[in-house]
């Protein structure tokens, strides 16, 4: 099961010749977004920064995805986006999140059939904590169906160790 040995009918067991690193890479390339994603937490683009902060605490997440009236993805809000807005002199209960969010087309996304390792590389290269899992409609709009965070990647990492 570890991949070092294989079996063939009438031959028996034989050594596959694969190194531990090759086997680890093979196993990494079997981990897909759909098997590790979490439920996304979204807010409407018109809600206030104050309400977004409350949602972040109540839902216990570090990133909120921002959607328009049709529930399509338009932005991302991180903890620091909300902190930055809070140290200014603005009135948080009247400031809409669409003023401060990171907006499309600058959002890094992934799809359910993508490999998790590709998302992990995006998190590192773009220096972000979370990526929305999206489904593109025929019109090119993006429905948010899930999220992958550093926690999901950590869980996948641990699952590799638990297999053997
Ligand atoms: P924090 O800002 O709390 O450290 P992040 O590292 O996730 O959290 O976010 C850094 C910046 O990148 C923020 O301005 C945030 O809006 C933006 N950001 C977060 N996730 C994404 C994403 N998936 N695509 C594009 N930008 C993002």
GROMACS .gro file of C-alpha atoms and ligand atoms in nm:
model
  191
    1UNK     CA    1   0.000   0.000   0.000
    2UNK     CA    2   0.293   0.233   0.060
    3UNK     CA    3   0.389   0.195  -0.308
    4UNK     CA    4   0.730   0.036  -0.258
    5UNK     CA    5   0.598  -0.307  -0.360
    6UNK     CA    6   0.354  -0.402  -0.632
    7UNK     CA    7   0.187  -0.731  -0.723
    8UNK     CA    8   0.138  -0.897  -1.060
    9UNK     CA    9  -0.064  -1.212  -1.131
   10UNK     CA   10   0.162  -1.520  -1.165
   11UNK     CA   11   0.470  -1.304  -1.086
   12UNK     CA   12   0.406  -1.217  -0.725
   13UNK     CA   13   0.536  -0.916  -0.539
   14UNK     CA   14   0.813  -0.704  -0.681
   15UNK     CA   15   0.999  -0.387  -0.581
   16UNK     CA   16   0.867  -0.085  -0.777
   17UNK     CA   17   1.201   0.097  -0.754
   18UNK     CA   18   1.026   0.421  -0.654
   19UNK     CA   19   1.193   0.645  -0.397
   20UNK     CA   20   1.009   0.783  -0.097
   21UNK     CA   21   1.008   1.128  -0.257
   22UNK     CA   22   0.858   0.995  -0.582
   23UNK     CA   23   0.584   0.822  -0.385
   24UNK     CA   24   0.513   1.135  -0.181
   25UNK     CA   25   0.483   1.339  -0.502
   26UNK     CA   26   0.247   1.078  -0.649
   27UNK     CA   27   0.030   1.097  -0.338
   28UNK     CA   28   0.032   1.479  -0.338
   29UNK     CA   29  -0.094   1.468  -0.694
   30UNK     CA   30  -0.398   1.272  -0.578
   31UNK     CA   31  -0.523   1.546  -0.341
   32UNK     CA   32  -0.800   1.758  -0.489
   33UNK     CA   33  -0.966   2.080  -0.374
   34UNK     CA   34  -1.311   1.916  -0.360
   35UNK     CA   35  -1.196   1.669  -0.093
   36UNK     CA   36  -1.049   1.930   0.144
   37UNK     CA   37  -1.253   2.251   0.092
   38UNK     CA   38  -1.452   2.424   0.369
   39UNK     CA   39  -1.778   2.614   0.358
   40UNK     CA   40  -1.726   2.973   0.236
   41UNK     CA   41  -1.842   3.272   0.439
   42UNK     CA   42  -1.971   3.554   0.222
   43UNK     CA   43  -2.097   3.907   0.282
   44UNK     CA   44  -2.280   4.141   0.046
   45UNK     CA   45  -2.074   4.423  -0.105
   46UNK     CA   46  -2.303   4.683   0.055
   47UNK     CA   47  -2.259   4.572   0.416
   48UNK     CA   48  -2.060   4.802   0.642
   49UNK     CA   49  -1.705   4.738   0.757
   50UNK     CA   50  -1.848   4.719   1.110
   51UNK     CA   51  -2.088   4.437   1.014
   52UNK     CA   52  -1.812   4.254   0.825
   53UNK     CA   53  -1.598   4.258   1.141
   54UNK     CA   54  -1.891   4.116   1.338
   55UNK     CA   55  -1.940   3.842   1.072
   56UNK     CA   56  -1.572   3.753   1.086
   57UNK     CA   57  -1.596   3.697   1.462
   58UNK     CA   58  -1.933   3.518   1.456
   59UNK     CA   59  -1.834   3.285   1.171
   60UNK     CA   60  -1.483   3.234   1.312
   61UNK     CA   61  -1.300   3.281   0.979
   62UNK     CA   62  -1.001   3.489   0.875
   63UNK     CA   63  -1.124   3.581   0.527
   64UNK     CA   64  -1.465   3.689   0.399
   65UNK     CA   65  -1.565   3.668   0.033
   66UNK     CA   66  -1.770   3.959  -0.096
   67UNK     CA   67  -2.059   3.901  -0.337
   68UNK     CA   68  -2.293   4.126  -0.536
   69UNK     CA   69  -2.675   4.124  -0.533
   70UNK     CA   70  -2.671   3.814  -0.761
   71UNK     CA   71  -2.439   3.632  -0.518
   72UNK     CA   72  -2.146   3.646  -0.761
   73UNK     CA   73  -1.791   3.700  -0.632
   74UNK     CA   74  -1.670   4.062  -0.644
   75UNK     CA   75  -1.412   4.087  -0.364
   76UNK     CA   76  -1.211   3.950  -0.073
   77UNK     CA   77  -1.172   4.090   0.280
   78UNK     CA   78  -0.887   3.979   0.502
   79UNK     CA   79  -0.834   4.052   0.872
   80UNK     CA   80  -0.577   4.317   0.788
   81UNK     CA   81  -0.807   4.486   0.534
   82UNK     CA   82  -1.057   4.535   0.817
   83UNK     CA   83  -0.789   4.638   1.068
   84UNK     CA   84  -0.650   4.894   0.823
   85UNK     CA   85  -0.995   5.048   0.776
   86UNK     CA   86  -1.043   5.053   1.154
   87UNK     CA   87  -0.734   5.256   1.235
   88UNK     CA   88  -0.846   5.538   1.007
   89UNK     CA   89  -1.089   5.809   1.106
   90UNK     CA   90  -1.379   5.668   0.901
   91UNK     CA   91  -1.717   5.580   1.051
   92UNK     CA   92  -1.714   5.197   1.027
   93UNK     CA   93  -2.090   5.151   1.045
   94UNK     CA   94  -2.149   5.355   0.730
   95UNK     CA   95  -1.839   5.261   0.528
   96UNK     CA   96  -1.933   4.984   0.277
   97UNK     CA   97  -1.688   4.697   0.236
   98UNK     CA   98  -1.664   4.744  -0.141
   99UNK     CA   99  -1.454   5.057  -0.075
  100UNK     CA  100  -1.180   4.864   0.107
  101UNK     CA  101  -1.192   4.508  -0.035
  102UNK     CA  102  -0.951   4.353  -0.283
  103UNK     CA  103  -1.162   4.333  -0.596
  104UNK     CA  104  -1.198   4.136  -0.917
  105UNK     CA  105  -1.007   4.079  -1.145
  106UNK     CA  106  -0.727   4.067  -0.885
  107UNK     CA  107  -0.867   3.772  -0.693
  108UNK     CA  108  -0.690   3.438  -0.692
  109UNK     CA  109  -0.945   3.158  -0.720
  110UNK     CA  110  -0.950   2.782  -0.768
  111UNK     CA  111  -1.199   2.519  -0.884
  112UNK     CA  112  -1.312   2.198  -0.717
  113UNK     CA  113  -1.124   1.972  -0.958
  114UNK     CA  114  -0.792   2.158  -0.915
  115UNK     CA  115  -0.502   1.990  -0.736
  116UNK     CA  116  -0.451   2.109  -0.378
  117UNK     CA  117  -0.075   2.144  -0.434
  118UNK     CA  118  -0.143   2.414  -0.697
  119UNK     CA  119  -0.353   2.612  -0.449
  120UNK     CA  120  -0.082   2.572  -0.183
  121UNK     CA  121   0.169   2.724  -0.428
  122UNK     CA  122  -0.069   3.015  -0.496
  123UNK     CA  123  -0.105   3.082  -0.121
  124UNK     CA  124   0.274   3.102  -0.092
  125UNK     CA  125   0.348   3.304  -0.408
  126UNK     CA  126   0.065   3.555  -0.359
  127UNK     CA  127   0.117   3.572   0.020
  128UNK     CA  128  -0.248   3.516   0.099
  129UNK     CA  129  -0.427   3.296   0.354
  130UNK     CA  130  -0.729   3.181   0.160
  131UNK     CA  131  -0.867   3.120  -0.189
  132UNK     CA  132  -1.234   3.095  -0.289
  133UNK     CA  133  -1.345   2.781  -0.473
  134UNK     CA  134  -1.551   2.907  -0.765
  135UNK     CA  135  -1.776   2.778  -1.039
  136UNK     CA  136  -1.788   2.989  -1.354
  137UNK     CA  137  -2.132   3.048  -1.506
  138UNK     CA  138  -2.189   3.059  -1.884
  139UNK     CA  139  -2.181   3.442  -1.858
  140UNK     CA  140  -1.839   3.437  -1.692
  141UNK     CA  141  -1.974   3.523  -1.346
  142UNK     CA  142  -1.819   3.346  -1.047
  143UNK     CA  143  -2.027   3.151  -0.796
  144UNK     CA  144  -1.849   3.087  -0.465
  145UNK     CA  145  -1.886   2.720  -0.371
  146UNK     CA  146  -1.611   2.674  -0.112
  147UNK     CA  147  -1.285   2.796   0.032
  148UNK     CA  148  -0.935   2.662   0.077
  149UNK     CA  149  -0.727   2.807   0.359
  150UNK     CA  150  -0.389   2.733   0.510
  151UNK     CA  151  -0.579   2.514   0.761
  152UNK     CA  152  -0.716   2.292   0.484
  153UNK     CA  153  -0.367   2.253   0.340
  154UNK     CA  154  -0.234   2.162   0.686
  155UNK     CA  155  -0.509   1.900   0.723
  156UNK     CA  156  -0.417   1.750   0.385
  157UNK     CA  157  -0.052   1.743   0.490
  158UNK     CA  158  -0.142   1.554   0.807
  159UNK     CA  159  -0.367   1.313   0.613
  160UNK     CA  160  -0.065   1.209   0.406
  161UNK     CA  161   0.116   1.109   0.725
  162UNK     CA  162  -0.191   0.928   0.864
  163UNK     CA  163  -0.220   0.704   0.556
  164UNK     CA  164   0.067   0.480   0.659
  165LIG     P1  165  -0.404   3.938   0.611
  165LIG     O1  166  -0.414   4.064   0.530
  165LIG     O2  167  -0.499   3.936   0.727
  165LIG     O3  168  -0.264   3.900   0.646
  165LIG     P2  169  -0.408   3.778   0.367
  165LIG     O4  170  -0.259   3.754   0.370
  165LIG     O5  171  -0.497   3.665   0.324
  165LIG     O6  172  -0.459   3.819   0.513
  165LIG     O7  173  -0.439   3.904   0.273
  165LIG     C1  174  -0.341   3.993   0.225
  165LIG     C2  175  -0.405   4.081   0.120
  165LIG     O8  176  -0.439   4.004   0.006
  165LIG     C3  177  -0.535   4.150   0.165
  165LIG     O9  178  -0.539   4.283   0.117
  165LIG     C4  179  -0.646   4.067   0.101
  165LIG    O10  180  -0.760   4.143   0.063
  165LIG     C5  181  -0.577   4.012  -0.022
  165LIG     N1  182  -0.626   3.875  -0.052
  165LIG     C6  183  -0.662   3.778   0.034
  165LIG     N2  184  -0.702   3.666  -0.030
  165LIG     C7  185  -0.692   3.695  -0.163
  165LIG     C8  186  -0.720   3.621  -0.283
  165LIG     N3  187  -0.766   3.497  -0.280
  165LIG     N4  188  -0.697   3.683  -0.401
  165LIG     C9  189  -0.649   3.810  -0.405
  165LIG     N5  190  -0.622   3.884  -0.297
  165LIG    C10  191  -0.644   3.828  -0.176
   0.00000   0.00000   0.00000
